[in-house]
Amino acid sequence: MTTSLRRADLLSLSNLRNDGRKPEEIRRLRVQLGPLAGEAGGSALVEMGLTMALAVVKGPMECLRRSDELPDRAILDVKVSAAPFGFGTDRRVTNANTDRRLVEAAHWLQKAMEATVLLQLHPKSRIQIHVLVLADDGGRLCAAINAATCALLDAGIPMKDFCVACTAGLDEDTTLVDLNRREESSSNGQPAVVLPCAMLPQRGTVVLAQCEARLPSTDTLHRVQAAAMDGCRAVFEILQAAVRERATTLLSARKGHASIENAFP
Amino acid sequence: MASGLALQLSESEKLYLIDGCADNCRLDGREREDIRQYTIVTSSETTSADGHPPLMLSNGSARLILSSSGSTSTHILCSVKVEVMTPSQSQPNQGNLIVHVEDSLAANSSLSRKKNEEDRNRVQSIISELLATNLIDLESLCIIPYHYAFNVSVDVEILSGTAGSIIDACCHAIRAALQNTLLPKVVPSSIVNDAGTSMDPVGSSSSDLMLESDLSLAQTPSGIDNAAVVVTVTVCHRALTNSYLLLLDASLEEEACCFCQVHVAVDAREGTEPTICALRKTGNGSLPWELLPEITALAVKAVPMTKSSFRVAGSSRNNASLLQTQLDIQ
């Protein structure tokens, strides 16, 4: 099937991306708080476009080994794993414990959450966060961070602020927000510019920013960073609305005005 | 907690539970042969017809939620992915179907890692043994004998298993996901080009496979409507009267104090006598021989109940059946 108009020309002609979004638009974000009812702790399912991440939080609880515990604050035990079908294109059975990128994602997630959660309130304890990536269409780390934030909120663990994440990138001098897998993959033989960024939106501080590609100048870096922060703020509004809705539902259920059916999207 | 965490009940709790079953009143008020209603989600929007399946990037997917008394739930997500491969030499006319069950969210304390491995493999091996050959017609997955066939990978993810009855739930989810799978129509391009004159040998560069991008030509794998249904019969032993009680659709508490469980795969298509495709017993109890016909009879009786006791959330007709009727009319 050949078309006279190549998809790559779409961006320059009509200022639209390959899935029809404008450059500064984020993908459809759906949040579901507490999908796994009956789970001790909290859980959240976040879908950014087609990327789906499920986070389960347990804790604060005892540390497994006395040598792990810290006397003045809690430790975060973070694990990121991917379902066999959650790997982008083909189905690949990879051992979650040894996949380097998942281990790295867990490390970044831990650093981001350590800056957000009020760990000093629970000394000598452990908070366990497990993120399961169910589908990967780009922005896996950001979906994981957003899911972890919502799961921590669902579990009632005290935090300084939401920790929201969004990617930003560059395509021929246009900054893009919330890249999907096709935009993240390298084009023209050069690695694509992808900057996942996590921030605390109400405080305006950046918790995580990471870029592994070459940028033309520091001004470009500032632009991409600013675009990422704008994307994060857009994500924050949606997350905050979802959390408020969940809280009102729970409150009215407790008062007896409503009953919660087992929720699914 | 996810599955793999065995519930531990005290002896008096077990006695209470089993006595209740003997009086035909289980912990949640059901009778011994009552099964709970479960929900299958195959589409995300509840009203409009343009909802999408739970996993867009897979060829088929389904999500199953079984909740009992509101606080515990069994939550299963199943994905079906299809790829083209070379069939094996021993069966050149058949494609392949692999079932893989994963429980990534199981409590993975490092103290009992070996036990967790065994638990994980247990569910995986039971389901793949019971179902792998009884799900779809493998010969329909063949594209060109000896050269190309479909490889269907069914991946089940257990998100939560606190309401018990995991194996039944996985099987229902697999069935629903396969019913919503669309196999793309693939034609060898040499046949298309040459109109029958000289066919290039298959495997050479000029006879690649061509994918029809028209979605209406995609089909569901054939044979899925006649696929086997797995029913788990839980056997409890009542010491007082030395009798055996058979339960359907056990909850986690009932599974914790059961004597053993028998998983039966029944092939019950309309018009023929139901046949038993596979049977597997798990658990530590030794089953008396005379009990087996009773168990299988109960399993066969449960199949029509199982097929009708779910509600489909989302569009009530899956896309595949709509497409099938369109193709028939043409």
XYZ file of N, CA, C and O in Angstrom, chain A residues 184-245:
248
model
N 10.501 7.499 19.616
C 11.672 7.279 20.464
C 12.748 6.499 19.736
O 13.923 6.581 20.081
N 12.367 5.730 18.766
C 13.370 4.902 18.101
C 14.188 5.773 17.166
O 13.748 6.795 16.674
N 15.371 5.349 16.914
C 16.293 6.227 16.187
C 15.849 6.430 14.752
O 15.366 5.531 14.088
N 16.016 7.620 14.288
C 15.672 7.934 12.907
C 16.922 8.444 12.214
O 17.727 9.144 12.797
N 17.066 8.099 10.975
C 18.229 8.510 10.172
C 19.538 8.060 10.801
O 20.556 8.716 10.643
N 19.508 6.963 11.487
C 20.763 6.453 12.013
C 21.288 7.167 13.230
O 22.304 6.787 13.789
N 20.595 8.178 13.688
C 21.059 8.843 14.914
C 20.064 8.557 16.032
O 18.870 8.492 15.778
N 20.555 8.412 17.228
C 19.595 8.165 18.315
C 18.689 9.373 18.507
O 19.121 10.505 18.406
N 17.435 9.086 18.747
C 16.486 10.175 18.887
C 16.701 10.885 20.216
O 17.152 10.284 21.187
N 16.370 12.141 20.242
C 16.518 12.911 21.478
C 15.306 12.636 22.353
O 14.183 12.952 21.993
N 15.543 11.990 23.463
C 14.444 11.667 24.373
C 14.847 12.119 25.758
O 15.912 11.744 26.241
N 14.009 12.891 26.370
C 14.337 13.376 27.702
C 13.189 13.042 28.647
O 12.213 13.783 28.703
N 13.268 11.917 29.371
C 12.241 11.687 30.386
C 12.527 12.619 31.553
O 13.670 12.788 31.960
N 11.462 13.199 32.051
C 11.662 14.176 33.115
C 10.595 13.952 34.163
O 9.422 13.758 33.832
N 10.986 13.948 35.422
C 10.012 13.807 36.501
C 10.154 15.018 37.410
O 11.263 15.451 37.703
N 9.037 15.546 37.842
C 9.121 16.716 38.700
C 8.027 16.700 39.758
O 7.076 15.925 39.689
N 8.204 17.549 40.756
C 7.179 17.769 41.759
C 6.455 19.041 41.330
O 6.976 20.130 41.488
N 5.255 18.914 40.755
C 4.664 20.063 40.046
C 4.295 21.228 40.937
O 4.430 22.371 40.540
N 3.824 20.931 42.161
C 3.391 22.058 42.974
C 4.559 22.828 43.542
O 4.431 23.986 43.916
N 5.699 22.167 43.627
C 6.885 22.881 44.092
C 7.720 23.382 42.935
O 8.593 24.222 43.122
N 7.506 22.824 41.762
C 8.272 23.249 40.603
C 9.689 22.739 40.582
O 10.544 23.325 39.917
N 9.974 21.646 41.287
C 11.339 21.142 41.289
C 11.434 19.876 40.444
O 10.519 19.065 40.418
N 12.560 19.715 39.799
C 12.763 18.568 38.925
C 13.446 17.472 39.722
O 14.427 17.694 40.414
N 12.913 16.273 39.624
C 13.449 15.159 40.377
C 14.317 14.251 39.505
O 15.270 13.640 39.966
N 13.974 14.155 38.242
C 14.710 13.266 37.347
C 14.724 13.880 35.972
O 13.689 14.329 35.489
N 15.889 13.902 35.345
C 15.955 14.347 33.955
C 17.116 13.605 33.330
O 18.194 13.532 33.906
N 16.885 13.058 32.186
C 17.864 12.120 31.640
C 17.858 12.216 30.133
O 16.800 12.175 29.535
N 18.991 12.392 29.542
C 19.027 12.455 28.086
C 20.285 11.793 27.591
O 21.374 12.066 28.099
N 20.147 10.915 26.599
C 21.327 10.192 26.151
C 21.687 10.495 24.716
O 22.403 9.733 24.088
N 21.169 11.563 24.181
C 21.479 11.867 22.780
C 22.180 13.209 22.704
O 22.197 13.975 23.657
N 22.697 13.463 21.534
C 23.458 14.690 21.358
C 22.517 15.822 20.987
O 21.673 15.687 20.122
N 22.663 16.919 21.662
C 21.815 18.082 21.379
C 22.654 19.170 20.745
O 23.823 19.320 21.074
N 22.067 19.940 19.841
C 22.864 20.957 19.135
C 23.443 22.027 20.059
O 24.555 22.457 19.871
N 22.682 22.463 21.059
C 23.208 23.538 21.911
C 22.503 23.498 23.248
O 21.512 22.807 23.430
N 23.015 24.258 24.200
C 22.374 24.273 25.520
C 21.018 24.948 25.464
O 20.130 24.651 26.263
N 20.831 25.874 24.516
C 19.502 26.483 24.384
C 18.460 25.434 24.025
O 17.339 25.445 24.542
N 18.860 24.524 23.141
C 17.932 23.452 22.778
C 17.599 22.628 24.003
O 16.441 22.232 24.208
N 18.610 22.382 24.826
C 18.359 21.612 26.038
C 17.337 22.314 26.916
O 16.414 21.695 27.437
N 17.474 23.611 27.062
C 16.503 24.357 27.888
C 15.114 24.260 27.319
O 14.130 24.108 28.044
N 15.043 24.329 25.979
C 13.707 24.275 25.347
C 13.057 22.926 25.581
O 11.874 22.821 25.934
N 13.854 21.868 25.379
C 13.295 20.527 25.535
C 12.909 20.294 26.986
O 11.851 19.733 27.286
N 13.762 20.764 27.885
C 13.460 20.614 29.307
C 12.176 21.348 29.667
O 11.321 20.833 30.410
N 12.019 22.576 29.133
C 10.804 23.340 29.427
C 9.587 22.632 28.869
O 8.517 22.591 29.503
N 9.736 22.040 27.669
C 8.605 21.309 27.092
C 8.252 20.112 27.951
O 7.070 19.813 28.181
N 9.274 19.438 28.482
C 9.010 18.285 29.345
C 8.266 18.719 30.596
O 7.326 18.046 31.045
N 8.664 19.852 31.141
C 7.988 20.311 32.354
C 6.551 20.702 32.065
O 5.654 20.483 32.879
N 6.312 21.280 30.900
C 4.918 21.575 30.535
C 4.112 20.287 30.425
O 2.960 20.210 30.868
N 4.718 19.280 29.821
C 4.037 17.996 29.726
C 3.732 17.431 31.103
O 2.635 16.912 31.356
N 4.696 17.569 32.017
C 4.486 17.074 33.377
C 3.315 17.787 34.033
O 2.512 17.166 34.742
N 3.224 19.084 33.803
C 2.104 19.814 34.427
C 0.780 19.341 33.875
O -0.219 19.241 34.591
N 0.737 19.047 32.580
C -0.513 18.540 32.000
C -0.873 17.198 32.620
O -2.031 16.927 32.954
N 0.155 16.337 32.805
C -0.085 15.040 33.430
C -0.586 15.231 34.854
O -1.505 14.550 35.314
N 0.011 16.199 35.544
C -0.368 16.441 36.942
C -1.842 16.793 37.075
O -2.523 16.328 37.986
N -2.342 17.607 36.149
C -3.751 17.988 36.269
C -4.659 16.777 36.181
O -5.620 16.637 36.941
N -4.307 15.885 35.261
C -5.155 14.713 35.104
C -5.053 13.807 36.328
O -6.062 13.293 36.833
N -3.833 13.629 36.829
C -3.665 12.754 37.988
C -4.396 13.318 39.191
O -5.051 12.594 39.945
N -4.267 14.639 39.366
C -4.907 15.242 40.538
C -6.425 15.078 40.475
O -7.077 14.776 41.472
N -6.983 15.265 39.270
C -8.430 15.099 39.125
C -8.842 13.672 39.433
O -9.855 13.426 40.096
N -8.023 12.719 39.001
C -8.360 11.315 39.249
C -8.317 11.008 40.738
O -9.188 10.306 41.268
N -7.318 11.551 41.428
C -7.199 11.284 42.862
C -8.362 11.916 43.612
O -8.942 11.316 44.522
N -8.737 13.121 43.202
C -9.871 13.784 43.878
C -11.150 12.990 43.691
O -11.942 12.829 44.611
N -11.324 12.481 42.457
C -12.553 11.734 42.185
C -12.595 10.472 43.023
O -13.628 10.101 43.591
